[in-house]
């Protein structure tokens, strides 16, 4: 069975609650499609107004992070139950910006993965190499470690529903997209890694996105690759262009 595409916007630290509702209202008619899942991953403070604004549309709401404890003395953190109650269906975990600036590790990502599944939230787990790692020829070794540790203790049935976003760090926000061949090669390698951890059926079911300077001009070619099941889109998800990316065909 063909995998359904999933195209997610990652708003990062952009949009006040007021601006968020305006953006949703602008994008709502542009992202209508029957052919892909459409997700807006938004800052925590925007989740409630965005969840309200997307009602009746095909847009699902995602968070950009989540903590791995249920509740308690973790000042400033947001729990899985809070996200679920607010209408969140997806959560971005282990984005390279969180790994770089907020001490996220493969181990904390793994804890968050397990918690997300426990609460019925679909994780979009990010992985990706630095330019240095690519030049050293260790891209796939590095990504396999991120995936293997990230999925520790995750069952095959859970993994089948997960999303992995392959985002080469050198391509994020730089306007420098990976070539279609580079993106497909790593996404296929990730699928192979999932097959080794689980089995063929899990590898066939899991959805793998490409992210890093996806735009209206390169989406169609990237998303046509056999192992690329959509995209995680930063900058271009804040513009009407996101409608073109969703309707890339
Ligand atoms: P970009 O960001 O599309 O602006 O490169 C992608 C991401 O970080 O998810």
CSV table of C-alpha atoms and ligand atoms in Angstrom, one decimal:
chain,number,residue,atom,x,y,z
A,1,UNK,CA,0.0,0.0,0.0
A,2,UNK,CA,1.3,3.4,-0.9
A,3,UNK,CA,2.3,5.6,2.0
A,4,UNK,CA,0.3,8.7,2.5
A,5,UNK,CA,2.4,11.9,2.2
A,6,UNK,CA,2.7,14.1,5.2
A,7,UNK,CA,3.6,17.7,4.8
A,8,UNK,CA,4.3,19.6,8.0
A,9,UNK,CA,5.1,23.2,8.7
A,10,UNK,CA,7.6,24.0,11.5
A,11,UNK,CA,6.9,27.6,12.5
A,12,UNK,CA,9.9,27.6,14.9
A,13,UNK,CA,9.9,30.7,17.2
A,14,UNK,CA,7.7,32.8,14.9
A,15,UNK,CA,4.1,34.2,15.2
A,16,UNK,CA,2.4,35.7,18.2
A,17,UNK,CA,-1.0,34.2,18.9
A,18,UNK,CA,-2.7,37.0,17.0
A,19,UNK,CA,-0.4,36.6,14.0
A,20,UNK,CA,-0.8,32.8,14.2
A,21,UNK,CA,-4.6,33.0,13.7
A,22,UNK,CA,-4.1,35.4,10.8
A,23,UNK,CA,-1.6,33.0,9.1
A,24,UNK,CA,-4.0,30.1,9.6
A,25,UNK,CA,-6.8,32.0,8.0
A,26,UNK,CA,-4.6,32.9,5.1
A,27,UNK,CA,-3.3,29.4,4.5
A,28,UNK,CA,-6.5,27.5,5.2
A,29,UNK,CA,-7.9,27.7,1.7
A,30,UNK,CA,-4.5,27.2,0.1
A,31,UNK,CA,-3.6,23.9,1.8
A,32,UNK,CA,-6.8,22.0,1.0
A,33,UNK,CA,-5.9,18.6,-0.4
A,34,UNK,CA,-7.1,15.0,-0.2
A,35,UNK,CA,-3.8,13.5,-1.0
A,36,UNK,CA,-1.6,14.4,2.0
A,37,UNK,CA,-1.8,14.9,5.8
A,38,UNK,CA,-1.2,18.6,6.5
A,39,UNK,CA,0.2,19.6,9.9
A,40,UNK,CA,1.1,23.0,11.4
A,41,UNK,CA,3.7,22.6,14.2
A,42,UNK,CA,3.4,25.8,16.1
A,43,UNK,CA,4.9,27.4,19.3
A,44,UNK,CA,3.3,26.2,22.5
A,45,UNK,CA,1.5,29.5,23.1
A,46,UNK,CA,-0.1,29.4,19.7
A,47,UNK,CA,-1.5,25.9,20.0
A,48,UNK,CA,-4.8,26.7,21.5
A,49,UNK,CA,-5.8,29.6,19.2
A,50,UNK,CA,-4.5,27.6,16.2
A,51,UNK,CA,-6.4,24.5,17.2
A,52,UNK,CA,-9.5,26.7,17.3
A,53,UNK,CA,-8.7,28.4,14.0
A,54,UNK,CA,-8.2,25.1,12.0
A,55,UNK,CA,-11.5,23.6,13.1
A,56,UNK,CA,-13.4,22.3,10.1
A,57,UNK,CA,-10.3,22.3,7.9
A,58,UNK,CA,-7.8,19.5,6.9
A,59,UNK,CA,-5.1,21.0,9.1
A,60,UNK,CA,-3.8,19.1,12.1
A,61,UNK,CA,-2.0,20.8,14.9
A,62,UNK,CA,1.5,19.8,16.1
A,63,UNK,CA,3.8,21.0,18.8
A,64,UNK,CA,7.5,21.8,18.4
A,65,UNK,CA,8.6,20.1,21.6
A,66,UNK,CA,7.3,18.3,24.7
A,67,UNK,CA,8.7,17.1,28.0
A,68,UNK,CA,8.9,13.4,29.0
A,69,UNK,CA,7.4,13.6,32.5
A,70,UNK,CA,3.7,13.5,33.3
A,71,UNK,CA,3.6,16.6,35.6
A,72,UNK,CA,5.4,18.2,38.5
A,73,UNK,CA,8.3,20.5,39.3
A,74,UNK,CA,9.6,21.1,35.8
A,75,UNK,CA,9.3,24.9,35.5
A,76,UNK,CA,8.7,26.0,31.9
A,77,UNK,CA,8.0,22.6,30.4
A,78,UNK,CA,4.9,21.3,28.7
A,79,UNK,CA,3.5,17.8,29.3
A,80,UNK,CA,2.1,15.4,26.8
A,81,UNK,CA,-1.3,15.5,28.5
A,82,UNK,CA,-1.4,19.3,28.2
A,83,UNK,CA,-0.7,18.9,24.4
A,84,UNK,CA,-3.4,16.3,24.0
A,85,UNK,CA,-6.0,18.3,25.9
A,86,UNK,CA,-5.2,21.3,23.6
A,87,UNK,CA,-5.8,19.3,20.5
A,88,UNK,CA,-2.3,18.3,19.4
A,89,UNK,CA,-1.9,15.2,17.2
A,90,UNK,CA,1.9,15.5,16.3
A,91,UNK,CA,5.0,16.6,18.1
A,92,UNK,CA,8.4,17.5,16.5
A,93,UNK,CA,11.1,15.8,18.6
A,94,UNK,CA,14.8,16.2,18.5
A,95,UNK,CA,15.0,19.1,16.0
A,96,UNK,CA,18.6,20.0,15.3
A,97,UNK,CA,18.0,23.5,16.8
A,98,UNK,CA,16.8,21.8,20.1
A,99,UNK,CA,19.8,19.5,20.0
A,100,UNK,CA,22.2,22.4,19.4
A,101,UNK,CA,20.8,25.1,21.7
A,102,UNK,CA,18.8,23.2,24.3
A,103,UNK,CA,20.9,20.2,25.1
A,104,UNK,CA,18.6,17.7,23.5
A,105,UNK,CA,20.3,14.3,23.2
A,106,UNK,CA,19.4,11.0,21.6
A,107,UNK,CA,18.5,9.8,25.1
A,108,UNK,CA,16.1,12.6,25.9
A,109,UNK,CA,14.6,12.3,22.4
A,110,UNK,CA,14.0,8.6,23.1
A,111,UNK,CA,12.3,9.4,26.4
A,112,UNK,CA,10.0,11.8,24.6
A,113,UNK,CA,9.3,9.4,21.8
A,114,UNK,CA,8.1,6.8,24.4
A,115,UNK,CA,5.9,9.4,26.2
A,116,UNK,CA,4.4,10.7,22.9
A,117,UNK,CA,3.3,7.2,21.9
A,118,UNK,CA,2.0,6.5,25.4
A,119,UNK,CA,-0.3,9.6,25.0
A,120,UNK,CA,-1.3,8.8,21.4
A,121,UNK,CA,0.7,11.7,19.9
A,122,UNK,CA,2.6,11.0,16.7
A,123,UNK,CA,6.2,11.9,16.9
A,124,UNK,CA,8.0,13.6,14.0
A,125,UNK,CA,11.6,12.6,15.0
A,126,UNK,CA,14.3,14.7,13.4
A,127,UNK,CA,17.7,13.5,12.5
A,128,UNK,CA,20.4,14.9,10.3
A,129,UNK,CA,24.1,15.4,9.9
A,130,UNK,CA,26.4,18.4,10.0
A,131,UNK,CA,28.4,19.5,7.0
A,132,UNK,CA,31.5,18.3,8.7
A,133,UNK,CA,30.0,14.8,9.1
A,134,UNK,CA,29.0,14.7,5.5
A,135,UNK,CA,32.5,15.6,4.4
A,136,UNK,CA,34.0,13.0,6.7
A,137,UNK,CA,31.8,10.4,5.1
A,138,UNK,CA,30.0,9.4,8.4
A,139,UNK,CA,26.5,10.7,7.5
A,140,UNK,CA,24.7,7.4,7.6
A,141,UNK,CA,26.6,6.2,10.7
A,142,UNK,CA,25.6,9.3,12.6
A,143,UNK,CA,21.9,9.1,11.4
A,144,UNK,CA,21.7,5.4,12.2
A,145,UNK,CA,22.7,6.1,15.7
A,146,UNK,CA,20.2,8.9,16.1
A,147,UNK,CA,17.4,6.6,14.8
A,148,UNK,CA,18.5,3.5,16.7
A,149,UNK,CA,18.7,5.3,20.1
A,150,UNK,CA,15.6,7.4,19.3
A,151,UNK,CA,13.5,4.3,18.8
A,152,UNK,CA,14.8,2.2,21.7
A,153,UNK,CA,11.8,0.5,23.4
A,154,UNK,CA,9.4,1.6,20.6
A,155,UNK,CA,7.3,-1.3,19.4
A,156,UNK,CA,6.9,-2.2,15.8
A,157,UNK,CA,3.3,-1.2,15.9
A,158,UNK,CA,4.2,2.2,17.3
A,159,UNK,CA,7.0,2.7,14.8
A,160,UNK,CA,4.7,2.0,11.9
A,161,UNK,CA,2.8,5.2,12.9
A,162,UNK,CA,5.8,7.4,13.5
A,163,UNK,CA,7.3,10.0,11.2
A,164,UNK,CA,11.0,10.6,10.8
A,165,UNK,CA,12.3,13.9,9.4
A,166,UNK,CA,15.7,13.8,7.7
A,167,UNK,CA,17.1,17.3,7.9
A,168,UNK,CA,20.7,17.8,7.0
A,169,UNK,CA,21.8,20.6,9.3
A,170,UNK,CA,23.7,22.4,6.5
A,171,UNK,CA,20.4,22.7,4.6
A,172,UNK,CA,18.2,24.1,7.3
A,173,UNK,CA,17.4,27.8,6.8
A,174,UNK,CA,20.3,28.2,4.5
A,175,UNK,CA,18.5,28.1,1.1
A,176,UNK,CA,20.9,25.2,0.3
A,177,UNK,CA,18.7,22.2,-0.3
A,178,UNK,CA,20.2,18.7,-0.4
A,179,UNK,CA,20.1,17.4,-3.9
A,180,UNK,CA,17.3,15.1,-4.7
A,181,UNK,CA,19.8,12.2,-4.9
A,182,UNK,CA,21.3,13.1,-1.5
A,183,UNK,CA,17.9,13.3,0.2
A,184,UNK,CA,16.6,10.1,-1.3
A,185,UNK,CA,19.8,8.2,-0.5
A,186,UNK,CA,19.6,9.1,3.2
A,187,UNK,CA,15.8,8.6,3.5
A,188,UNK,CA,16.3,5.1,1.9
A,189,UNK,CA,19.1,4.4,4.4
A,190,UNK,CA,16.8,5.4,7.3
A,191,UNK,CA,14.2,3.0,5.9
A,192,UNK,CA,16.8,0.3,5.7
A,193,UNK,CA,17.8,1.0,9.4
A,194,UNK,CA,14.1,0.7,10.4
A,195,UNK,CA,13.9,-2.6,8.6
A,196,UNK,CA,17.0,-3.9,10.5
A,197,UNK,CA,15.5,-2.8,13.8
A,198,UNK,CA,12.0,-4.1,13.1
A,199,UNK,CA,11.0,-5.8,9.8
A,200,UNK,CA,10.0,-5.1,6.3
A,201,UNK,CA,6.4,-4.2,7.1
A,202,UNK,CA,7.4,-1.6,9.6
A,203,UNK,CA,10.0,-0.1,7.2
A,204,UNK,CA,7.3,0.1,4.5
A,205,UNK,CA,4.8,1.8,6.8
A,206,UNK,CA,6.9,4.4,8.5
A,207,UNK,CA,6.8,7.8,6.9
A,208,UNK,CA,10.1,9.6,6.3
A,209,UNK,CA,10.1,13.3,5.4
A,210,UNK,CA,12.9,15.5,4.0
A,211,UNK,CA,13.5,18.9,5.5
A,212,UNK,CA,15.9,21.7,4.8
A,213,UNK,CA,15.1,24.6,2.5
A,214,UNK,CA,12.1,22.9,1.0
A,215,UNK,CA,10.2,25.5,-1.2
A,216,UNK,CA,7.6,25.7,-3.9
A,217,UNK,CA,10.2,25.1,-6.5
A,218,UNK,CA,11.9,21.9,-5.2
A,219,UNK,CA,9.0,20.2,-3.4
A,220,UNK,CA,7.7,18.2,-6.4
A,221,UNK,CA,11.0,16.6,-7.3
A,222,UNK,CA,11.9,15.8,-3.7
A,223,UNK,CA,8.4,14.4,-2.8
A,224,UNK,CA,8.4,12.2,-5.9
A,225,UNK,CA,11.3,10.1,-4.6
A,226,UNK,CA,10.4,6.6,-3.6
A,227,UNK,CA,11.5,7.0,0.0
A,228,UNK,CA,10.5,10.6,0.7
A,229,UNK,CA,7.0,10.8,2.1
A,230,UNK,CA,6.7,14.5,2.3
A,231,UNK,CA,8.5,17.3,4.0
A,232,UNK,CA,9.1,19.3,7.2
A,233,UNK,CA,9.1,22.9,6.1
A,234,UNK,CA,10.5,25.8,8.1
A,235,UNK,CA,10.7,29.2,6.4
A,236,UNK,CA,8.3,28.5,3.5
A,237,UNK,CA,5.6,27.3,5.9
A,238,UNK,CA,5.0,30.9,7.0
A,239,UNK,CA,4.1,32.0,3.5
A,240,UNK,CA,1.3,31.4,1.0
A,241,UNK,CA,4.0,29.3,-0.8
A,242,UNK,CA,3.2,26.6,1.7
A,243,UNK,CA,-0.1,26.0,-0.2
A,244,UNK,CA,2.0,25.3,-3.3
A,245,UNK,CA,4.2,22.9,-1.4
A,246,UNK,CA,1.2,21.0,-0.1
A,247,UNK,CA,-0.3,20.9,-3.6
A,248,UNK,CA,3.1,20.1,-5.2
A,249,UNK,CA,1.8,17.9,-7.9
B,1,LIG,P1,13.8,25.4,6.6
B,1,LIG,O1,13.7,24.7,8.0
B,1,LIG,O2,12.7,24.9,5.7
B,1,LIG,O3,13.6,26.9,6.9
B,1,LIG,O4,15.2,25.1,6.1
B,1,LIG,C1,13.4,23.3,8.1
B,1,LIG,C2,13.3,22.9,9.5
B,1,LIG,O5,14.2,23.3,10.3
B,1,LIG,O6,12.4,22.1,9.9
